[in-house]
GROMACS .gro file of C-alpha atoms in nm:
model
  120
    1MET     CA    1  -0.001   0.032  -0.062
    2ASP     CA    2   0.131   0.332  -0.099
    3LEU     CA    3   0.174   0.703   0.128
    4ILE     CA    4  -0.123   0.892   0.009
    5ASP     CA    5  -0.341   0.463   0.018
    6GLU     CA    6  -0.218   0.458   0.345
    7LEU     CA    7  -0.358   0.825   0.469
    8VAL     CA    8  -0.672   0.737   0.285
    9GLU     CA    9  -0.706   0.496   0.514
   10ALA     CA   10  -0.603   0.668   0.826
   11TYR     CA   11  -0.845   0.994   0.769
   12LEU     CA   12  -1.153   0.726   0.683
   13ASN     CA   13  -1.040   0.528   0.989
   14GLY     CA   14  -0.902   0.698   1.312
   15ASN     CA   15  -1.192   0.782   1.590
   16ASP     CA   16  -1.199   0.887   1.977
   17GLU     CA   17  -0.977   0.598   2.050
   18THR     CA   18  -0.742   0.537   1.801
   19PHE     CA   19  -0.477   0.854   1.590
   20TYR     CA   20  -0.246   0.842   1.307
   21ILE     CA   21  -0.002   1.032   1.320
   22TYR     CA   22   0.196   1.058   1.000
   23ASN     CA   23   0.619   1.149   1.088
   24ARG     CA   24   0.751   1.342   0.787
   25LEU     CA   25   1.080   1.272   0.876
   26THR     CA   26   1.010   0.845   0.787
   27LYS     CA   27   0.733   0.863   0.629
   28GLU     CA   28   0.517   0.618   0.738
   29ILE     CA   29   0.261   0.613   0.962
   30GLU     CA   30   0.186   0.556   1.323
   31THR     CA   31  -0.029   0.500   1.542
   32LYS     CA   32  -0.161   0.633   1.843
   33PRO     CA   33  -0.446   0.519   2.097
   34ILE     CA   34  -0.469   0.884   2.266
   35LYS     CA   35  -0.428   1.187   2.067
   36PHE     CA   36  -0.086   1.345   2.185
   37PRO     CA   37   0.014   1.678   2.137
   38THR     CA   38   0.303   1.663   1.793
   39SER     CA   39   0.473   1.954   1.597
   40GLU     CA   40   0.653   1.929   1.306
   41THR     CA   41   0.923   2.053   1.555
   42ASP     CA   42   1.010   1.623   1.618
   43GLY     CA   43   0.851   1.514   1.295
   44LEU     CA   44   0.526   1.427   1.359
   45ILE     CA   45   0.175   1.556   1.283
   46THR     CA   46  -0.197   1.430   1.339
   47ILE     CA   47  -0.363   1.350   0.985
   48PRO     CA   48  -0.693   1.487   1.072
   49GLN     CA   49  -1.007   1.254   1.079
   50MET     CA   50  -1.336   1.286   0.835
   51THR     CA   51  -1.568   1.436   1.082
   52SER     CA   52  -1.957   1.348   1.108
   53THR     CA   53  -2.076   1.678   0.980
   54GLU     CA   54  -1.780   1.605   0.704
   55ALA     CA   55  -1.949   1.234   0.581
   56TYR     CA   56  -2.291   1.337   0.636
   57ASP     CA   57  -2.294   1.569   0.434
   58LEU     CA   58  -2.088   1.360   0.150
   59MET     CA   59  -2.274   1.121   0.156
   60ALA     CA   60  -2.634   1.355   0.088
   61LEU     CA   61  -2.404   1.441  -0.258
   62PHE     CA   62  -2.346   1.103  -0.336
   63ALA     CA   63  -2.714   1.081  -0.284
   64GLY     CA   64  -2.763   1.354  -0.536
   65LYS     CA   65  -2.579   1.217  -0.804
   66GLN     CA   66  -2.766   0.933  -0.845
   67GLU     CA   67  -3.078   0.866  -1.090
   68ALA     CA   68  -3.357   1.057  -0.903
   69GLU     CA   69  -3.561   0.706  -0.774
   70ILE     CA   70  -3.226   0.638  -0.547
   71SER     CA   71  -3.200   0.953  -0.501
   72GLY     CA   72  -3.502   1.047  -0.309
   73GLN     CA   73  -3.448   0.744  -0.118
   74LEU     CA   74  -3.122   0.782   0.001
   75ILE     CA   75  -3.185   1.206   0.091
   76ASP     CA   76  -3.514   1.037   0.327
   77VAL     CA   77  -3.290   0.808   0.439
   78LEU     CA   78  -3.055   1.058   0.545
   79LYS     CA   79  -3.311   1.242   0.739
   80GLY     CA   80  -3.367   0.936   0.952
   81LYS     CA   81  -3.310   0.770   1.286
   82GLN     CA   82  -2.957   0.623   1.247
   83PRO     CA   83  -2.833   0.774   0.884
   84PHE     CA   84  -2.493   0.660   0.870
   85GLN     CA   85  -2.599   0.342   0.906
   86SER     CA   86  -2.918   0.341   0.734
   87PHE     CA   87  -2.779   0.497   0.454
   88LYS     CA   88  -2.511   0.198   0.379
   89THR     CA   89  -2.796  -0.083   0.454
   90HIS     CA   90  -3.003   0.134   0.163
   91ILE     CA   91  -2.690   0.124  -0.064
   92LYS     CA   92  -2.616  -0.194  -0.044
   93GLY     CA   93  -2.944  -0.308  -0.051
   94GLN     CA   94  -2.910  -0.047  -0.383
   95GLY     CA   95  -2.623  -0.302  -0.526
   96ILE     CA   96  -2.445   0.026  -0.557
   97GLU     CA   97  -2.191  -0.010  -0.226
   98ASN     CA   98  -1.864  -0.023  -0.472
   99GLU     CA   99  -2.024   0.264  -0.648
  100TRP     CA  100  -2.083   0.433  -0.298
  101TYR     CA  101  -1.640   0.308  -0.169
  102ASN     CA  102  -1.528   0.427  -0.479
  103PHE     CA  103  -1.706   0.768  -0.413
  104GLU     CA  104  -1.598   0.819  -0.063
  105ASN     CA  105  -1.218   0.693  -0.155
  106ASN     CA  106  -1.159   0.932  -0.419
  107TYR     CA  107  -1.291   1.273  -0.241
  108ALA     CA  108  -1.043   1.097   0.059
  109LYS     CA  109  -0.762   1.049  -0.209
  110GLU     CA  110  -0.840   1.429  -0.300
  111LYS     CA  111  -0.813   1.545   0.056
  112MET     CA  112  -0.541   1.368   0.159
  113SER     CA  113  -0.303   1.397  -0.144
  114VAL     CA  114  -0.329   1.803  -0.061
  115TRP     CA  115  -0.310   1.772   0.293
  116LEU     CA  116   0.059   1.578   0.253
  117LYS     CA  117   0.160   1.820  -0.007
  118MET     CA  118   0.114   2.121   0.286
  119TYR     CA  119   0.383   1.895   0.473
  120THR     CA  120   0.576   1.744   0.181
   0.00000   0.00000   0.00000
């Protein structure tokens, strides 16, 4: 797996218990069980995580790119209870799960490519 793919994985999978750190000196990604202060002087930089608002907006953007019937269903799902889980269940049922993951991955790859350019 190349660096950008590792950054995408860290960006999409980071949570409140696991933080991913980019080591500028070794160009490697490290995981830490808790957030700790980093600075550019020590070469360690905390990799950003996708926020829930950003994830929701991305799902809505994906929904808007689908054919009208599926788009409407996905938007309704996002307005209901447990929108994240319901969205994933619905895309699986519609057979567009792979399209969603490719869409999400492409978004994250672009975002992390821009982020990485700031630190290289």
